């Protein structure tokens, strides 16, 4: 029987896979998340996703292992996860009233090979008041999310529009994932 492993402790990615009615296990990756600034955002997220799935696949060589990574890009700069309220404030002020891009890379390691892909979605924020930004930072939500916000939570109030796949912004482009799993021989229940 084929086993599917999610190489992530992200509650959002777990929920997205559960929504797909897939049976899977979780094995969190401790892969290094630094990357060369010479990489494009697409290359960076695929490299990081590959490290995550590769680290976990060593322990599960006969399984299908999914790794994923997401970054936010504004003005050519990759924005990671803010480590302080001040850093979150700076990120949210940059994103306020502007459009940025969210890249999510995915790596699937099967017993035979690795498949990598990425998706990109553009997100436009409303012009945010200092009060809105302060309220959002005080919610605590910005600190474990690339770019300092989560579209699926309280941060949804910041978003004016998106162009592309919503689930890419959440952290796992599930529709593309299903198609890639099917291509590499994973037996889906549907």
C-alpha positions as a Markdown table, in Angstrom:
| # | Residue | x | y | z |
|---|---|---|---|---|
| 1 | Unk | 0.0 | 0.0 | 0.0 |
| 2 | Unk | 1.3 | 3.5 | -0.9 |
| 3 | Unk | 1.9 | 5.9 | 2.0 |
| 4 | Unk | 1.8 | 9.6 | 1.7 |
| 5 | Unk | 3.9 | 11.7 | 4.0 |
| 6 | Unk | 3.6 | 15.5 | 4.5 |
| 7 | Unk | 7.0 | 16.9 | 5.4 |
| 8 | Unk | 5.6 | 19.8 | 7.3 |
| 9 | Unk | 4.2 | 20.7 | 10.7 |
| 10 | Unk | 2.1 | 23.6 | 9.2 |
| 11 | Unk | -1.5 | 23.3 | 10.4 |
| 12 | Unk | -2.6 | 25.0 | 7.2 |
| 13 | Unk | -1.0 | 22.5 | 4.9 |
| 14 | Unk | -2.3 | 19.6 | 7.1 |
| 15 | Unk | -5.8 | 21.0 | 6.8 |
| 16 | Unk | -5.5 | 21.4 | 3.0 |
| 17 | Unk | -4.5 | 17.8 | 2.5 |
| 18 | Unk | -7.4 | 16.7 | 4.8 |
| 19 | Unk | -9.8 | 18.7 | 2.7 |
| 20 | Unk | -8.6 | 16.5 | -0.3 |
| 21 | Unk | -9.7 | 13.4 | 1.6 |
| 22 | Unk | -6.2 | 11.9 | 1.4 |
| 23 | Unk | -4.8 | 9.6 | 4.0 |
| 24 | Unk | -1.4 | 10.8 | 5.1 |
| 25 | Unk | 1.1 | 11.0 | 7.9 |
| 26 | Unk | 3.1 | 14.0 | 9.1 |
| 27 | Unk | 6.8 | 14.0 | 9.6 |
| 28 | Unk | 8.1 | 17.5 | 10.2 |
| 29 | Unk | 11.3 | 18.5 | 8.4 |
| 30 | Unk | 14.2 | 20.2 | 10.1 |
| 31 | Unk | 15.8 | 21.2 | 6.8 |
| 32 | Unk | 17.9 | 24.4 | 6.6 |
| 33 | Unk | 15.7 | 27.1 | 5.3 |
| 34 | Unk | 18.4 | 29.5 | 4.1 |
| 35 | Unk | 19.0 | 30.0 | 0.4 |
| 36 | Unk | 21.3 | 31.9 | -2.0 |
| 37 | Unk | 20.1 | 35.3 | -2.9 |
| 38 | Unk | 21.1 | 34.5 | -6.5 |
| 39 | Unk | 18.1 | 32.2 | -6.8 |
| 40 | Unk | 14.9 | 33.5 | -8.3 |
| 41 | Unk | 11.8 | 33.3 | -6.0 |
| 42 | Unk | 10.6 | 30.3 | -8.0 |
| 43 | Unk | 14.0 | 28.5 | -7.7 |
| 44 | Unk | 14.2 | 29.4 | -4.0 |
| 45 | Unk | 10.8 | 27.9 | -3.1 |
| 46 | Unk | 11.4 | 24.7 | -5.1 |
| 47 | Unk | 14.9 | 24.3 | -3.6 |
| 48 | Unk | 13.5 | 24.7 | 0.0 |
| 49 | Unk | 10.6 | 22.4 | -0.7 |
| 50 | Unk | 13.1 | 19.8 | -2.1 |
| 51 | Unk | 15.2 | 20.1 | 1.0 |
| 52 | Unk | 12.2 | 19.5 | 3.3 |
| 53 | Unk | 10.9 | 16.5 | 1.3 |
| 54 | Unk | 14.5 | 15.1 | 0.9 |
| 55 | Unk | 15.2 | 15.2 | 4.6 |
| 56 | Unk | 12.0 | 13.3 | 5.4 |
| 57 | Unk | 12.3 | 10.9 | 2.5 |
| 58 | Unk | 15.5 | 9.5 | 3.9 |
| 59 | Unk | 13.4 | 8.0 | 6.7 |
| 60 | Unk | 10.5 | 6.9 | 4.3 |
| 61 | Unk | 12.2 | 5.6 | 1.1 |
| 62 | Unk | 9.2 | 3.6 | -0.1 |
| 63 | Unk | 6.7 | 6.5 | 0.4 |
| 64 | Unk | 5.5 | 9.6 | -1.5 |
| 65 | Unk | 6.8 | 12.6 | 0.5 |
| 66 | Unk | 5.5 | 16.1 | 0.0 |
| 67 | Unk | 7.6 | 19.2 | 0.9 |
| 68 | Unk | 6.4 | 22.7 | 0.4 |
| 69 | Unk | 7.7 | 26.3 | 1.0 |
| 70 | Unk | 6.1 | 29.7 | 0.5 |
| 71 | Unk | 7.7 | 33.2 | 0.1 |
| 72 | Unk | 6.2 | 36.6 | -0.5 |
| 73 | Unk | 8.0 | 38.9 | -2.9 |
| 74 | Unk | 7.6 | 42.7 | -3.1 |
| 75 | Unk | 9.6 | 45.0 | -5.2 |
| 76 | Unk | 12.1 | 42.2 | -6.0 |
| 77 | Unk | 12.7 | 41.4 | -2.3 |
| 78 | Unk | 11.8 | 38.2 | -0.7 |
| 79 | Unk | 10.0 | 38.7 | 2.6 |
| 80 | Unk | 10.3 | 35.9 | 5.1 |
| 81 | Unk | 8.6 | 35.5 | 8.4 |
| 82 | Unk | 8.8 | 38.6 | 10.7 |
| 83 | Unk | 10.7 | 38.0 | 13.9 |
| 84 | Unk | 9.5 | 41.0 | 15.8 |
| 85 | Unk | 6.6 | 43.4 | 15.9 |
| 86 | Unk | 8.8 | 46.1 | 14.3 |
| 87 | Unk | 9.7 | 43.8 | 11.4 |
| 88 | Unk | 6.0 | 42.9 | 10.9 |
| 89 | Unk | 5.1 | 46.6 | 10.9 |
| 90 | Unk | 7.7 | 47.3 | 8.2 |
| 91 | Unk | 6.5 | 44.4 | 6.0 |
| 92 | Unk | 2.8 | 45.3 | 6.3 |
| 93 | Unk | 3.6 | 49.0 | 5.5 |
| 94 | Unk | 5.4 | 47.9 | 2.4 |
| 95 | Unk | 2.5 | 45.7 | 1.3 |
| 96 | Unk | -0.2 | 48.3 | 2.1 |
| 97 | Unk | -1.9 | 49.6 | -1.0 |
| 98 | Unk | 0.4 | 47.5 | -3.3 |
| 99 | Unk | 0.5 | 44.2 | -5.2 |
| 100 | Unk | 3.0 | 41.5 | -4.2 |
| 101 | Unk | 3.6 | 38.0 | -5.4 |
| 102 | Unk | 3.3 | 34.8 | -3.4 |
| 103 | Unk | 5.3 | 31.8 | -4.6 |
| 104 | Unk | 4.8 | 28.3 | -3.3 |
| 105 | Unk | 7.1 | 25.5 | -4.3 |
| 106 | Unk | 6.4 | 21.8 | -4.0 |
| 107 | Unk | 8.6 | 18.8 | -4.1 |
| 108 | Unk | 7.2 | 15.3 | -4.2 |
| 109 | Unk | 9.7 | 12.5 | -3.7 |
| 110 | Unk | 8.4 | 9.1 | -4.8 |
| 111 | Unk | 10.2 | 5.8 | -4.5 |
| 112 | Unk | 11.4 | 6.4 | -8.1 |
| 113 | Unk | 12.0 | 10.1 | -8.6 |
| 114 | Unk | 11.5 | 13.7 | -7.5 |
| 115 | Unk | 9.0 | 16.1 | -9.0 |
| 116 | Unk | 9.2 | 19.8 | -8.4 |
| 117 | Unk | 6.9 | 22.7 | -9.3 |
| 118 | Unk | 5.8 | 26.1 | -8.2 |
| 119 | Unk | 2.8 | 28.3 | -8.5 |
| 120 | Unk | 2.6 | 32.1 | -8.3 |
| 121 | Unk | -0.3 | 34.3 | -7.2 |
| 122 | Unk | -0.5 | 38.1 | -7.1 |
| 123 | Unk | -2.1 | 39.6 | -4.0 |
| 124 | Unk | -3.2 | 43.3 | -3.7 |
| 125 | Unk | -3.7 | 44.8 | -0.3 |
| 126 | Unk | -6.0 | 47.6 | 0.6 |
| 127 | Unk | -4.4 | 50.8 | 1.7 |
| 128 | Unk | -4.0 | 50.0 | 5.4 |
| 129 | Unk | -4.3 | 52.5 | 8.3 |
| 130 | Unk | -1.7 | 52.4 | 11.1 |
| 131 | Unk | -4.6 | 51.3 | 13.4 |
| 132 | Unk | -5.4 | 48.3 | 11.1 |
| 133 | Unk | -1.7 | 47.3 | 11.0 |
| 134 | Unk | -1.3 | 47.6 | 14.8 |
| 135 | Unk | -4.5 | 45.6 | 15.4 |
| 136 | Unk | -3.3 | 42.9 | 13.1 |
| 137 | Unk | 0.2 | 42.7 | 14.7 |
| 138 | Unk | -1.4 | 42.5 | 18.2 |
| 139 | Unk | -3.4 | 39.5 | 17.0 |
| 140 | Unk | -0.1 | 37.5 | 16.9 |
| 141 | Unk | -1.0 | 36.1 | 13.5 |
| 142 | Unk | 1.9 | 37.7 | 11.4 |
| 143 | Unk | 4.7 | 35.9 | 13.1 |
| 144 | Unk | 4.7 | 32.4 | 11.6 |
| 145 | Unk | 3.8 | 33.5 | 8.1 |
| 146 | Unk | 5.8 | 34.6 | 5.1 |
| 147 | Unk | 5.3 | 38.3 | 4.4 |
| 148 | Unk | 3.7 | 38.7 | 7.9 |
| 149 | Unk | 0.1 | 37.8 | 7.0 |
| 150 | Unk | -2.2 | 34.8 | 6.6 |
| 151 | Unk | -4.9 | 35.2 | 3.9 |
| 152 | Unk | -7.0 | 32.4 | 5.5 |
| 153 | Unk | -7.2 | 34.0 | 8.9 |
| 154 | Unk | -7.7 | 37.5 | 10.4 |
| 155 | Unk | -5.3 | 38.7 | 7.7 |
| 156 | Unk | -8.1 | 38.2 | 5.2 |
| 157 | Unk | -9.2 | 41.8 | 6.1 |
| 158 | Unk | -6.0 | 43.1 | 4.5 |
| 159 | Unk | -6.6 | 41.6 | 1.0 |
| 160 | Unk | -8.4 | 43.6 | -1.7 |
| 161 | Unk | -7.9 | 41.0 | -4.5 |
| 162 | Unk | -5.9 | 38.1 | -5.8 |
| 163 | Unk | -4.9 | 36.9 | -9.2 |
| 164 | Unk | -4.1 | 33.3 | -9.3 |
| 165 | Unk | -4.6 | 30.3 | -7.0 |
| 166 | Unk | -5.9 | 31.1 | -3.5 |
| 167 | Unk | -4.3 | 27.9 | -2.1 |
| 168 | Unk | -0.9 | 29.0 | -3.3 |
| 169 | Unk | -1.2 | 31.9 | -0.9 |
| 170 | Unk | -2.3 | 29.6 | 1.9 |
| 171 | Unk | 0.8 | 27.5 | 1.3 |
| 172 | Unk | -0.1 | 24.4 | -0.8 |
| 173 | Unk | -1.4 | 24.6 | -4.4 |
| 174 | Unk | -3.7 | 21.6 | -3.9 |
| 175 | Unk | -5.2 | 21.4 | -7.4 |
| 176 | Unk | -1.8 | 21.2 | -9.1 |
| 177 | Unk | -0.6 | 18.9 | -6.3 |
| 178 | Unk | -3.3 | 16.3 | -7.1 |
| 179 | Unk | -2.5 | 16.4 | -10.8 |
| 180 | Unk | 1.2 | 15.9 | -10.1 |
| 181 | Unk | 0.6 | 13.0 | -7.7 |
| 182 | Unk | -1.6 | 11.4 | -10.4 |
| 183 | Unk | 1.2 | 11.8 | -13.0 |
| 184 | Unk | 3.8 | 10.1 | -10.9 |
| 185 | Unk | 1.7 | 7.1 | -10.1 |
| 186 | Unk | 0.2 | 7.8 | -6.7 |
| 187 | Unk | -3.2 | 6.0 | -6.4 |
| 188 | Unk | -5.7 | 8.7 | -5.5 |
| 189 | Unk | -9.0 | 7.6 | -3.9 |
| 190 | Unk | -10.9 | 9.4 | -6.8 |
